[in-house]
Amino acid sequence: GGRGIGSAENFAALESVAKELGATVSASRAAVDAGFISHDRQVGQTGKTVRPDIYFACGISGAIQHVAGMKESGILISINSDPNAPINDIADYVITGSVEEVVPKMIQYYKQHSK
């Protein structure tokens, strides 16, 4: 998640979704600097490098420093209210909308269609 997530509470919501899916939540430097999540979860040049099969970029602007830490991920799905966010230029899929709007719908769909 990035600064576009908006709050530590919204990161907590992402954590609950991730737990249900067996995934991990990480963050951009901007989100860490805003105090939304701890530094040990930072991805980028000054953080960790990750290579998940699927990377959901929720509220991530696409700063080059963050992209450096996740560019070798498999499928990149951007969820962003800004249709012109730089992350969208490298994403395999782009969902335009707020995280608060999109993520609950994705969870509902997942629950209805998973075994």
C-alpha positions as a printed Julia matrix, in Angstrom:
115×3 Matrix{Float64}:
   0.0     0.0     0.0
   1.01    3.59   -0.53
   0.16    6.98    0.87
  -3.05    6.77   -1.16
  -4.34    4.21    1.37
  -4.94    7.23    3.59
  -4.56    5.89    7.13
  -3.17    3.27    9.46
  -6.76    2.0     9.87
  -6.99    1.32    6.14
  -3.67   -0.54    6.31
  -5.18   -2.63    9.12
  -8.05   -3.49    6.77
  -5.52   -4.57    4.13
  -3.82   -6.71    6.78
  -7.05   -8.58    7.47
  -7.59   -9.21    3.76
  -3.99  -10.36    3.33
  -4.29  -12.74    6.27
  -7.37  -14.32    4.73
  -5.53  -14.78    1.42
  -2.25  -15.94    2.93
  -0.55  -12.8     1.63
   1.67  -10.1     3.14
   1.17   -6.34    3.22
   4.1    -4.11    2.37
   4.31   -0.37    1.8
   5.92    2.51   -0.03
   8.27    4.88    1.74
   5.57    7.58    1.69
   3.21    5.3     3.65
   5.97    4.46    6.14
   6.9     8.15    6.51
   3.22    8.97    7.11
   3.23    6.47    9.99
   0.68    4.13    8.4
   2.89    1.03    8.73
   6.27    0.1    10.21
   9.56    0.57    8.38
  10.26   -3.17    8.25
   7.44   -3.45    5.68
   8.92   -0.87    3.29
   9.57   -1.98   -0.3
  11.97   -0.05   -2.51
  15.54    1.15   -2.83
  15.78    1.87    0.89
  13.57   -1.06    1.85
  13.1    -4.67    0.82
  12.89   -6.24   -2.59
   9.88   -8.48   -3.2
   8.96  -10.83   -6.04
   5.44  -12.15   -5.42
   3.47  -13.92   -8.13
   0.79  -11.22   -7.83
   1.48   -7.69   -6.56
  -1.5    -5.51   -5.7
  -0.39   -1.87   -5.73
  -3.06   -0.2    -3.59
  -2.74    3.57   -3.56
   0.85    3.37   -4.86
   1.97    6.36   -6.93
   4.73    4.49   -8.73
   7.8     6.41   -7.55
  10.96    4.94   -9.1
  12.35    4.1    -5.64
   9.36    1.87   -4.86
   9.26    0.29   -8.31
  12.91   -0.73   -7.88
  11.86   -2.97   -5.01
   8.98   -4.74   -6.74
   9.7    -4.6   -10.46
  10.43   -8.34  -10.68
   6.98   -9.28   -9.39
   4.75  -11.47  -11.53
   1.4    -9.88  -12.3
   1.03   -6.24  -11.21
  -2.48   -5.03  -10.42
  -2.83   -1.33   -9.67
  -5.77   -0.08   -7.6
  -5.64    3.69   -7.64
  -8.06    6.59   -7.67
  -5.67    8.49   -9.96
  -5.99    7.13  -13.51
  -2.73    8.91  -14.39
  -0.61    7.46  -11.57
   2.79    6.38  -12.94
   2.32    2.86  -11.48
  -0.44    2.35  -14.04
   2.1     2.62  -16.86
   3.81   -0.58  -15.74
   0.78   -2.44  -14.37
  -0.62   -5.49  -16.1
  -4.1    -4.52  -14.88
  -5.42   -1.16  -13.69
  -8.51   -0.71  -11.54
  -9.45    2.94  -11.2
 -11.19    3.69   -7.93
 -10.51    4.21   -4.26
  -9.09    1.34   -2.25
 -12.05    1.67    0.15
 -14.42    1.12   -2.79
 -12.56   -1.52   -4.78
 -11.02   -3.85   -2.19
 -14.29   -4.79   -0.42
 -15.82   -5.65   -3.8
 -12.81   -7.81   -4.65
 -13.08   -9.61   -1.3
 -16.78  -10.24   -1.82
 -16.14  -11.61   -5.31
 -13.31  -13.81   -4.04
 -15.47  -15.27   -1.25
 -18.32  -16.0    -3.65
 -16.11  -17.68   -6.24
 -13.46  -19.54   -4.27
 -13.77  -23.1    -3.08
